PDB file of N, CA and C in Angstrom:
ATOM      1  N   UNK U   1     -12.071 -40.229  24.064  1.00  0.00           N
ATOM      2  CA  UNK U   1     -12.504 -38.947  24.574  1.00  0.00           C
ATOM      3  C   UNK U   1     -13.570 -38.364  23.676  1.00  0.00           C
ATOM      4  N   UNK U   2     -14.586 -37.871  24.304  1.00  0.00           N
ATOM      5  CA  UNK U   2     -15.659 -37.210  23.577  1.00  0.00           C
ATOM      6  C   UNK U   2     -15.368 -35.730  23.451  1.00  0.00           C
ATOM      7  N   UNK U   3     -15.715 -35.199  22.303  1.00  0.00           N
ATOM      8  CA  UNK U   3     -15.631 -33.757  22.149  1.00  0.00           C
ATOM      9  C   UNK U   3     -16.802 -33.153  22.902  1.00  0.00           C
ATOM     10  N   UNK U   4     -16.527 -32.142  23.666  1.00  0.00           N
ATOM     11  CA  UNK U   4     -17.637 -31.495  24.359  1.00  0.00           C
ATOM     12  C   UNK U   4     -18.221 -30.443  23.429  1.00  0.00           C
ATOM     13  N   UNK U   5     -19.489 -30.405  23.374  1.00  0.00           N
ATOM     14  CA  UNK U   5     -20.183 -29.447  22.529  1.00  0.00           C
ATOM     15  C   UNK U   5     -20.671 -28.302  23.385  1.00  0.00           C
ATOM     16  N   UNK U   6     -20.466 -27.115  22.875  1.00  0.00           N
ATOM     17  CA  UNK U   6     -20.945 -25.931  23.556  1.00  0.00           C
ATOM     18  C   UNK U   6     -22.130 -25.409  22.764  1.00  0.00           C
ATOM     19  N   UNK U   7     -23.210 -25.262  23.438  1.00  0.00           N
ATOM     20  CA  UNK U   7     -24.404 -24.735  22.780  1.00  0.00           C
ATOM     21  C   UNK U   7     -24.548 -23.273  23.175  1.00  0.00           C
ATOM     22  N   UNK U   8     -24.642 -22.433  22.169  1.00  0.00           N
ATOM     23  CA  UNK U   8     -24.761 -20.998  22.403  1.00  0.00           C
ATOM     24  C   UNK U   8     -26.166 -20.549  22.038  1.00  0.00           C
ATOM     25  N   UNK U   9     -26.687 -19.666  22.845  1.00  0.00           N
ATOM     26  CA  UNK U   9     -27.980 -19.093  22.490  1.00  0.00           C
ATOM     27  C   UNK U   9     -27.738 -17.943  21.510  1.00  0.00           C
ATOM     28  N   UNK U  10     -28.776 -17.362  21.017  1.00  0.00           N
ATOM     29  CA  UNK U  10     -28.685 -16.315  19.994  1.00  0.00           C
ATOM     30  C   UNK U  10     -27.903 -15.101  20.494  1.00  0.00           C
ATOM     31  N   UNK U  11     -28.111 -14.720  21.746  1.00  0.00           N
ATOM     32  CA  UNK U  11     -27.397 -13.561  22.293  1.00  0.00           C
ATOM     33  C   UNK U  11     -25.892 -13.828  22.367  1.00  0.00           C
ATOM     34  N   UNK U  12     -25.526 -15.017  22.812  1.00  0.00           N
ATOM     35  CA  UNK U  12     -24.108 -15.376  22.897  1.00  0.00           C
ATOM     36  C   UNK U  12     -23.468 -15.416  21.513  1.00  0.00           C
ATOM     37  N   UNK U  13     -24.192 -15.928  20.528  1.00  0.00           N
ATOM     38  CA  UNK U  13     -23.675 -15.965  19.159  1.00  0.00           C
ATOM     39  C   UNK U  13     -23.446 -14.559  18.630  1.00  0.00           C
ATOM     40  N   UNK U  14     -24.362 -13.654  18.956  1.00  0.00           N
ATOM     41  CA  UNK U  14     -24.234 -12.272  18.481  1.00  0.00           C
ATOM     42  C   UNK U  14     -23.024 -11.587  19.139  1.00  0.00           C
ATOM     43  N   UNK U  15     -22.833 -11.811  20.423  1.00  0.00           N
ATOM     44  CA  UNK U  15     -21.675 -11.242  21.129  1.00  0.00           C
ATOM     45  C   UNK U  15     -20.379 -11.789  20.524  1.00  0.00           C
ATOM     46  N   UNK U  16     -20.337 -13.076  20.257  1.00  0.00           N
ATOM     47  CA  UNK U  16     -19.166 -13.704  19.659  1.00  0.00           C
ATOM     48  C   UNK U  16     -18.909 -13.157  18.254  1.00  0.00           C
ATOM     49  N   UNK U  17     -19.955 -12.989  17.481  1.00  0.00           N
ATOM     50  CA  UNK U  17     -19.831 -12.450  16.125  1.00  0.00           C
ATOM     51  C   UNK U  17     -19.268 -11.030  16.166  1.00  0.00           C
ATOM     52  N   UNK U  18     -19.809 -10.194  17.055  1.00  0.00           N
ATOM     53  CA  UNK U  18     -19.340  -8.809  17.167  1.00  0.00           C
ATOM     54  C   UNK U  18     -17.879  -8.766  17.623  1.00  0.00           C
ATOM     55  N   UNK U  19     -17.496  -9.652  18.528  1.00  0.00           N
ATOM     56  CA  UNK U  19     -16.110  -9.698  18.991  1.00  0.00           C
ATOM     57  C   UNK U  19     -15.167 -10.086  17.855  1.00  0.00           C
ATOM     58  N   UNK U  20     -15.584 -11.042  17.036  1.00  0.00           N
ATOM     59  CA  UNK U  20     -14.754 -11.470  15.903  1.00  0.00           C
ATOM     60  C   UNK U  20     -14.616 -10.343  14.887  1.00  0.00           C
ATOM     61  N   UNK U  21     -15.705  -9.650  14.605  1.00  0.00           N
ATOM     62  CA  UNK U  21     -15.667  -8.531  13.653  1.00  0.00           C
ATOM     63  C   UNK U  21     -14.751  -7.438  14.176  1.00  0.00           C
ATOM     64  N   UNK U  22     -14.869  -7.126  15.454  1.00  0.00           N
ATOM     65  CA  UNK U  22     -14.024  -6.094  16.060  1.00  0.00           C
ATOM     66  C   UNK U  22     -12.552  -6.477  15.976  1.00  0.00           C
ATOM     67  N   UNK U  23     -12.252  -7.732  16.246  1.00  0.00           N
ATOM     68  CA  UNK U  23     -10.873  -8.203  16.177  1.00  0.00           C
ATOM     69  C   UNK U  23     -10.322  -8.092  14.761  1.00  0.00           C
ATOM     70  N   UNK U  24     -11.120  -8.460  13.782  1.00  0.00           N
ATOM     71  CA  UNK U  24     -10.683  -8.361  12.383  1.00  0.00           C
ATOM     72  C   UNK U  24     -10.455  -6.909  11.983  1.00  0.00           C
ATOM     73  N   UNK U  25     -11.360  -6.017  12.410  1.00  0.00           N
ATOM     74  CA  UNK U  25     -11.206  -4.605  12.077  1.00  0.00           C
ATOM     75  C   UNK U  25      -9.944  -4.026  12.702  1.00  0.00           C
ATOM     76  N   UNK U  26      -9.662  -4.411  13.956  1.00  0.00           N
ATOM     77  CA  UNK U  26      -8.435  -3.948  14.607  1.00  0.00           C
ATOM     78  C   UNK U  26      -7.204  -4.453  13.870  1.00  0.00           C
ATOM     79  N   UNK U  27      -7.243  -5.708  13.429  1.00  0.00           N
ATOM     80  CA  UNK U  27      -6.124  -6.298  12.697  1.00  0.00           C
ATOM     81  C   UNK U  27      -5.879  -5.542  11.396  1.00  0.00           C
ATOM     82  N   UNK U  28      -6.940  -5.231  10.675  1.00  0.00           N
ATOM     83  CA  UNK U  28      -6.821  -4.492   9.411  1.00  0.00           C
ATOM     84  C   UNK U  28      -6.278  -3.098   9.668  1.00  0.00           C
ATOM     85  N   UNK U  29      -6.800  -2.418  10.697  1.00  0.00           N
ATOM     86  CA  UNK U  29      -6.337  -1.066  11.022  1.00  0.00           C
ATOM     87  C   UNK U  29      -4.861  -1.075  11.393  1.00  0.00           C
ATOM     88  N   UNK U  30      -4.441  -2.058  12.182  1.00  0.00           N
ATOM     89  CA  UNK U  30      -3.026  -2.153  12.570  1.00  0.00           C
ATOM     90  C   UNK U  30      -2.136  -2.403  11.363  1.00  0.00           C
ATOM     91  N   UNK U  31      -2.596  -3.242  10.447  1.00  0.00           N
ATOM     92  CA  UNK U  31      -1.816  -3.528   9.239  1.00  0.00           C
ATOM     93  C   UNK U  31      -1.699  -2.276   8.375  1.00  0.00           C
ATOM     94  N   UNK U  32      -2.806  -1.522   8.224  1.00  0.00           N
ATOM     95  CA  UNK U  32      -2.769  -0.297   7.424  1.00  0.00           C
ATOM     96  C   UNK U  32      -1.855   0.741   8.056  1.00  0.00           C
ATOM     97  N   UNK U  33      -1.902   0.857   9.385  1.00  0.00           N
ATOM     98  CA  UNK U  33      -1.011   1.798  10.066  1.00  0.00           C
ATOM     99  C   UNK U  33       0.446   1.374   9.900  1.00  0.00           C
ATOM    100  N   UNK U  34       0.707   0.082   9.919  1.00  0.00           N
ATOM    101  CA  UNK U  34       2.063  -0.419   9.713  1.00  0.00           C
ATOM    102  C   UNK U  34       2.570  -0.093   8.323  1.00  0.00           C
ATOM    103  N   UNK U  35       1.704  -0.240   7.330  1.00  0.00           N
ATOM    104  CA  UNK U  35       2.086   0.071   5.949  1.00  0.00           C
ATOM    105  C   UNK U  35       2.390   1.559   5.817  1.00  0.00           C
ATOM    106  N   UNK U  36       1.548   2.403   6.408  1.00  0.00           N
ATOM    107  CA  UNK U  36       1.790   3.851   6.347  1.00  0.00           C
ATOM    108  C   UNK U  36       3.103   4.213   7.036  1.00  0.00           C
ATOM    109  N   UNK U  37       3.367   3.582   8.171  1.00  0.00           N
ATOM    110  CA  UNK U  37       4.604   3.844   8.904  1.00  0.00           C
ATOM    111  C   UNK U  37       5.807   3.395   8.081  1.00  0.00           C
ATOM    112  N   UNK U  38       5.717   2.214   7.473  1.00  0.00           N
ATOM    113  CA  UNK U  38       6.812   1.707   6.644  1.00  0.00           C
ATOM    114  C   UNK U  38       7.057   2.610   5.438  1.00  0.00           C
ATOM    115  N   UNK U  39       5.977   3.085   4.816  1.00  0.00           N
ATOM    116  CA  UNK U  39       6.115   3.965   3.657  1.00  0.00           C
ATOM    117  C   UNK U  39       6.744   5.293   4.068  1.00  0.00           C
ATOM    118  N   UNK U  40       6.371   5.799   5.222  1.00  0.00           N
ATOM    119  CA  UNK U  40       6.969   7.037   5.728  1.00  0.00           C
ATOM    120  C   UNK U  40       8.467   6.839   5.982  1.00  0.00           C
ATOM    121  N   UNK U  41       8.828   5.708   6.564  1.00  0.00           N
ATOM    122  CA  UNK U  41      10.234   5.403   6.819  1.00  0.00           C
ATOM    123  C   UNK U  41      11.013   5.299   5.514  1.00  0.00           C
ATOM    124  N   UNK U  42      10.442   4.604   4.540  1.00  0.00           N
ATOM    125  CA  UNK U  42      11.085   4.475   3.234  1.00  0.00           C
ATOM    126  C   UNK U  42      11.253   5.842   2.586  1.00  0.00           C
ATOM    127  N   UNK U  43      10.205   6.648   2.646  1.00  0.00           N
ATOM    128  CA  UNK U  43      10.253   7.989   2.070  1.00  0.00           C
ATOM    129  C   UNK U  43      11.353   8.827   2.724  1.00  0.00           C
ATOM    130  N   UNK U  44      11.462   8.728   4.035  1.00  0.00           N
ATOM    131  CA  UNK U  44      12.508   9.472   4.750  1.00  0.00           C
ATOM    132  C   UNK U  44      13.898   9.049   4.295  1.00  0.00           C
ATOM    133  N   UNK U  45      14.081   7.753   4.074  1.00  0.00           N
ATOM    134  CA  UNK U  45      15.377   7.250   3.612  1.00  0.00           C
ATOM    135  C   UNK U  45      15.691   7.770   2.204  1.00  0.00           C
ATOM    136  N   UNK U  46      14.706   7.736   1.327  1.00  0.00           N
ATOM    137  CA  UNK U  46      14.923   8.187  -0.056  1.00  0.00           C
ATOM    138  C   UNK U  46      15.203   9.689  -0.092  1.00  0.00           C
ATOM    139  N   UNK U  47      14.545  10.457   0.786  1.00  0.00           N
ATOM    140  CA  UNK U  47      14.752  11.908   0.818  1.00  0.00           C
ATOM    141  C   UNK U  47      16.196  12.289   1.153  1.00  0.00           C
ATOM    142  N   UNK U  48      16.954  11.379   1.730  1.00  0.00           N
ATOM    143  CA  UNK U  48      18.360  11.656   1.999  1.00  0.00           C
ATOM    144  C   UNK U  48      19.173  11.720   0.710  1.00  0.00           C
ATOM    145  N   UNK U  49      18.652  11.123  -0.368  1.00  0.00           N
ATOM    146  CA  UNK U  49      19.393  11.046  -1.625  1.00  0.00           C
ATOM    147  C   UNK U  49      18.732  11.788  -2.786  1.00  0.00           C
ATOM    148  N   UNK U  50      17.420  11.989  -2.725  1.00  0.00           N
ATOM    149  CA  UNK U  50      16.695  12.614  -3.833  1.00  0.00           C
ATOM    150  C   UNK U  50      15.861  13.784  -3.330  1.00  0.00           C
ATOM    151  N   UNK U  51      15.835  14.871  -4.098  1.00  0.00           N
ATOM    152  CA  UNK U  51      15.038  16.026  -3.676  1.00  0.00           C
ATOM    153  C   UNK U  51      13.557  15.820  -3.958  1.00  0.00           C
ATOM    154  N   UNK U  52      13.251  15.133  -5.027  1.00  0.00           N
ATOM    155  CA  UNK U  52      11.852  14.818  -5.346  1.00  0.00           C
ATOM    156  C   UNK U  52      11.814  13.434  -5.976  1.00  0.00           C
ATOM    157  N   UNK U  53      10.713  12.734  -5.747  1.00  0.00           N
ATOM    158  CA  UNK U  53      10.616  11.361  -6.245  1.00  0.00           C
ATOM    159  C   UNK U  53       9.182  10.868  -6.185  1.00  0.00           C
ATOM    160  N   UNK U  54       8.956   9.746  -6.874  1.00  0.00           N
ATOM    161  CA  UNK U  54       7.672   9.047  -6.874  1.00  0.00           C
ATOM    162  C   UNK U  54       7.967   7.580  -6.592  1.00  0.00           C
ATOM    163  N   UNK U  55       7.231   7.002  -5.655  1.00  0.00           N
ATOM    164  CA  UNK U  55       7.322   5.570  -5.382  1.00  0.00           C
ATOM    165  C   UNK U  55       5.962   4.971  -5.699  1.00  0.00           C
ATOM    166  N   UNK U  56       5.956   3.987  -6.581  1.00  0.00           N
ATOM    167  CA  UNK U  56       4.727   3.276  -6.930  1.00  0.00           C
ATOM    168  C   UNK U  56       4.955   1.788  -6.719  1.00  0.00           C
ATOM    169  N   UNK U  57       3.952   1.108  -6.237  1.00  0.00           N
ATOM    170  CA  UNK U  57       4.098  -0.324  -6.055  1.00  0.00           C
ATOM    171  C   UNK U  57       2.872  -0.934  -5.411  1.00  0.00           C
ATOM    172  N   UNK U  58       3.025  -2.185  -5.023  1.00  0.00           N
ATOM    173  CA  UNK U  58       1.942  -2.927  -4.381  1.00  0.00           C
ATOM    174  C   UNK U  58       2.462  -3.608  -3.131  1.00  0.00           C
ATOM    175  N   UNK U  59       1.601  -3.695  -2.118  1.00  0.00           N
ATOM    176  CA  UNK U  59       1.952  -4.450  -0.921  1.00  0.00           C
ATOM    177  C   UNK U  59       1.864  -5.934  -1.252  1.00  0.00           C
ATOM    178  N   UNK U  60       2.280  -6.777  -0.315  1.00  0.00           N
ATOM    179  CA  UNK U  60       2.179  -8.219  -0.518  1.00  0.00           C
ATOM    180  C   UNK U  60       0.721  -8.675  -0.602  1.00  0.00           C
ATOM    181  N   UNK U  61      -0.191  -7.837  -0.092  1.00  0.00           N
ATOM    182  CA  UNK U  61      -1.621  -8.148  -0.162  1.00  0.00           C
ATOM    183  C   UNK U  61      -2.260  -7.625  -1.436  1.00  0.00           C
ATOM    184  N   UNK U  62      -1.464  -6.979  -2.300  1.00  0.00           N
ATOM    185  CA  UNK U  62      -1.986  -6.474  -3.562  1.00  0.00           C
ATOM    186  C   UNK U  62      -2.574  -5.067  -3.480  1.00  0.00           C
ATOM    187  N   UNK U  63      -2.375  -4.397  -2.360  1.00  0.00           N
ATOM    188  CA  UNK U  63      -2.881  -3.035  -2.213  1.00  0.00           C
ATOM    189  C   UNK U  63      -1.913  -2.062  -2.885  1.00  0.00           C
ATOM    190  N   UNK U  64      -2.433  -1.131  -3.697  1.00  0.00           N
ATOM    191  CA  UNK U  64      -1.544  -0.169  -4.356  1.00  0.00           C
ATOM    192  C   UNK U  64      -0.965   0.830  -3.355  1.00  0.00           C
ATOM    193  N   UNK U  65       0.288   1.183  -3.577  1.00  0.00           N
ATOM    194  CA  UNK U  65       0.986   2.157  -2.738  1.00  0.00           C
ATOM    195  C   UNK U  65       1.528   3.237  -3.657  1.00  0.00           C
ATOM    196  N   UNK U  66       1.365   4.485  -3.238  1.00  0.00           N
ATOM    197  CA  UNK U  66       1.955   5.581  -3.990  1.00  0.00           C
ATOM    198  C   UNK U  66       2.460   6.640  -3.025  1.00  0.00           C
ATOM    199  N   UNK U  67       3.617   7.156  -3.326  1.00  0.00           N
ATOM    200  CA  UNK U  67       4.219   8.196  -2.507  1.00  0.00           C
ATOM    201  C   UNK U  67       4.856   9.203  -3.461  1.00  0.00           C
ATOM    202  N   UNK U  68       4.431  10.436  -3.352  1.00  0.00           N
ATOM    203  CA  UNK U  68       4.975  11.499  -4.195  1.00  0.00           C
ATOM    204  C   UNK U  68       5.584  12.541  -3.268  1.00  0.00           C
ATOM    205  N   UNK U  69       6.844  12.836  -3.481  1.00  0.00           N
ATOM    206  CA  UNK U  69       7.519  13.841  -2.678  1.00  0.00           C
ATOM    207  C   UNK U  69       8.023  14.944  -3.589  1.00  0.00           C
ATOM    208  N   UNK U  70       7.351  16.080  -3.521  1.00  0.00           N
ATOM    209  CA  UNK U  70       7.752  17.271  -4.265  1.00  0.00           C
ATOM    210  C   UNK U  70       7.447  18.458  -3.354  1.00  0.00           C
ATOM    211  N   UNK U  71       8.437  19.289  -3.123  1.00  0.00           N
ATOM    212  CA  UNK U  71       8.284  20.374  -2.146  1.00  0.00           C
ATOM    213  C   UNK U  71       7.761  21.667  -2.750  1.00  0.00           C
ATOM    214  N   UNK U  72       7.710  21.744  -4.072  1.00  0.00           N
ATOM    215  CA  UNK U  72       7.162  22.942  -4.718  1.00  0.00           C
ATOM    216  C   UNK U  72       6.663  22.565  -6.106  1.00  0.00           C
ATOM    217  N   UNK U  73       6.054  23.533  -6.795  1.00  0.00           N
ATOM    218  CA  UNK U  73       5.457  23.266  -8.099  1.00  0.00           C
ATOM    219  C   UNK U  73       6.507  22.893  -9.144  1.00  0.00           C
ATOM    220  N   UNK U  74       7.677  23.496  -9.068  1.00  0.00           N
ATOM    221  CA  UNK U  74       8.731  23.183 -10.035  1.00  0.00           C
ATOM    222  C   UNK U  74       9.152  21.716  -9.911  1.00  0.00           C
ATOM    223  N   UNK U  75       9.323  21.217  -8.687  1.00  0.00           N
ATOM    224  CA  UNK U  75       9.679  19.815  -8.498  1.00  0.00           C
ATOM    225  C   UNK U  75       8.567  18.895  -8.979  1.00  0.00           C
ATOM    226  N   UNK U  76       7.322  19.264  -8.721  1.00  0.00           N
ATOM    227  CA  UNK U  76       6.188  18.457  -9.180  1.00  0.00           C
ATOM    228  C   UNK U  76       6.156  18.411 -10.705  1.00  0.00           C
ATOM    229  N   UNK U  77       6.352  19.553 -11.344  1.00  0.00           N
ATOM    230  CA  UNK U  77       6.371  19.599 -12.810  1.00  0.00           C
ATOM    231  C   UNK U  77       7.518  18.768 -13.374  1.00  0.00           C
ATOM    232  N   UNK U  78       8.668  18.821 -12.719  1.00  0.00           N
ATOM    233  CA  UNK U  78       9.817  18.036 -13.169  1.00  0.00           C
ATOM    234  C   UNK U  78       9.541  16.539 -13.065  1.00  0.00           C
ATOM    235  N   UNK U  79       8.863  16.125 -11.993  1.00  0.00           N
ATOM    236  CA  UNK U  79       8.517  14.706 -11.852  1.00  0.00           C
ATOM    237  C   UNK U  79       7.558  14.265 -12.954  1.00  0.00           C
ATOM    238  N   UNK U  80       6.589  15.109 -13.275  1.00  0.00           N
ATOM    239  CA  UNK U  80       5.642  14.774 -14.348  1.00  0.00           C
ATOM    240  C   UNK U  80       6.389  14.630 -15.670  1.00  0.00           C
ATOM    241  N   UNK U  81       7.302  15.549 -15.943  1.00  0.00           N
ATOM    242  CA  UNK U  81       8.092  15.481 -17.175  1.00  0.00           C
ATOM    243  C   UNK U  81       8.933  14.206 -17.210  1.00  0.00           C
ATOM    244  N   UNK U  82       9.571  13.887 -16.083  1.00  0.00           N
ATOM    245  CA  UNK U  82      10.411  12.700 -16.013  1.00  0.00           C
ATOM    246  C   UNK U  82       9.603  11.424 -16.221  1.00  0.00           C
ATOM    247  N   UNK U  83       8.445  11.328 -15.598  1.00  0.00           N
ATOM    248  CA  UNK U  83       7.651  10.105 -15.743  1.00  0.00           C
ATOM    249  C   UNK U  83       7.101   9.993 -17.165  1.00  0.00           C
ATOM    250  N   UNK U  84       6.767  11.119 -17.784  1.00  0.00           N
ATOM    251  CA  UNK U  84       6.335  11.082 -19.185  1.00  0.00           C
ATOM    252  C   UNK U  84       7.469  10.601 -20.084  1.00  0.00           C
ATOM    253  N   UNK U  85       8.679  11.098 -19.861  1.00  0.00           N
ATOM    254  CA  UNK U  85       9.833  10.644 -20.637  1.00  0.00           C
ATOM    255  C   UNK U  85      10.077   9.152 -20.420  1.00  0.00           C
ATOM    256  N   UNK U  86       9.957   8.717 -19.176  1.00  0.00           N
ATOM    257  CA  UNK U  86      10.163   7.310 -18.853  1.00  0.00           C
ATOM    258  C   UNK U  86       9.202   6.428 -19.649  1.00  0.00           C
ATOM    259  N   UNK U  87       7.902   6.767 -19.596  1.00  0.00           N
ATOM    260  CA  UNK U  87       6.925   5.949 -20.316  1.00  0.00           C
ATOM    261  C   UNK U  87       7.122   6.047 -21.821  1.00  0.00           C
ATOM    262  N   UNK U  88       7.422   7.219 -22.307  1.00  0.00           N
ATOM    263  CA  UNK U  88       7.648   7.389 -23.746  1.00  0.00           C
ATOM    264  C   UNK U  88       8.837   6.544 -24.203  1.00  0.00           C
ATOM    265  N   UNK U  89       9.936   6.597 -23.476  1.00  0.00           N
ATOM    266  CA  UNK U  89      11.125   5.812 -23.830  1.00  0.00           C
ATOM    267  C   UNK U  89      10.868   4.324 -23.662  1.00  0.00           C
ATOM    268  N   UNK U  90      10.159   3.944 -22.624  1.00  0.00           N
ATOM    269  CA  UNK U  90       9.877   2.531 -22.380  1.00  0.00           C
ATOM    270  C   UNK U  90       9.006   1.957 -23.501  1.00  0.00           C
ATOM    271  N   UNK U  91       8.016   2.715 -23.916  1.00  0.00           N
ATOM    272  CA  UNK U  91       7.128   2.253 -25.000  1.00  0.00           C
ATOM    273  C   UNK U  91       7.897   2.196 -26.309  1.00  0.00           C
ATOM    274  N   UNK U  92       8.731   3.203 -26.580  1.00  0.00           N
ATOM    275  CA  UNK U  92       9.532   3.194 -27.807  1.00  0.00           C
ATOM    276  C   UNK U  92      10.496   2.010 -27.822  1.00  0.00           C
ATOM    277  N   UNK U  93      11.126   1.727 -26.693  1.00  0.00           N
ATOM    278  CA  UNK U  93      12.065   0.597 -26.622  1.00  0.00           C
ATOM    279  C   UNK U  93      11.372  -0.746 -26.802  1.00  0.00           C
ATOM    280  N   UNK U  94      10.188  -0.892 -26.243  1.00  0.00           N
ATOM    281  CA  UNK U  94       9.451  -2.137 -26.408  1.00  0.00           C
ATOM    282  C   UNK U  94       9.036  -2.326 -27.869  1.00  0.00           C
ATOM    283  N   UNK U  95       8.627  -1.241 -28.515  1.00  0.00           N
ATOM    284  CA  UNK U  95       8.221  -1.332 -29.912  1.00  0.00           C
ATOM    285  C   UNK U  95       9.374  -1.709 -30.827  1.00  0.00           C
ATOM    286  N   UNK U  96      10.567  -1.180 -30.563  1.00  0.00           N
ATOM    287  CA  UNK U  96      11.733  -1.495 -31.408  1.00  0.00           C
ATOM    288  C   UNK U  96      12.231  -2.918 -31.155  1.00  0.00           C
ATOM    289  N   UNK U  97      12.035  -3.451 -29.929  1.00  0.00           N
ATOM    290  CA  UNK U  97      12.463  -4.805 -29.630  1.00  0.00           C
ATOM    291  C   UNK U  97      11.548  -5.831 -30.313  1.00  0.00           C
ATOM    292  N   UNK U  98      10.302  -5.493 -30.538  1.00  0.00           N
ATOM    293  CA  UNK U  98       9.364  -6.421 -31.152  1.00  0.00           C
ATOM    294  C   UNK U  98       9.572  -6.530 -32.652  1.00  0.00           C
ATOM    295  N   UNK U  99      10.180  -5.525 -33.259  1.00  0.00           N
ATOM    296  CA  UNK U  99      10.399  -5.544 -34.716  1.00  0.00           C
ATOM    297  C   UNK U  99      11.584  -6.367 -35.094  1.00  0.00           C
TER     298      UNK U  99
END
C-alpha cells in the first residue's frame, strides 16, 4: 500500500496552522480553569477546618499555586506571623542538625 500524500497550498496550510493554535489555546484555557476550580474546591474543604490558611505548591506541570484565605486584617497578620515562625524554626532546626 502506498501512502497517499496530501498537498496543501499556502492558504490551506495557514487555515490548518490557525486551527491547531486555536485548539492548543483552548486546551490550555480549559486546563487553567480546571486548576482554578480544583483549588477553589480544595480551599472550600480546608475552610471547614481552618479559619485562615495559606496553600502553596506546584501543579504537575510545574506551575506555582498559591491560595491565601484570611477574612480580615487580624487573620492576615496572624498568618504572616505564623509563616515567619515556621521559616525561623525550620532554619534553626536545619542549622542544629548540620552541627
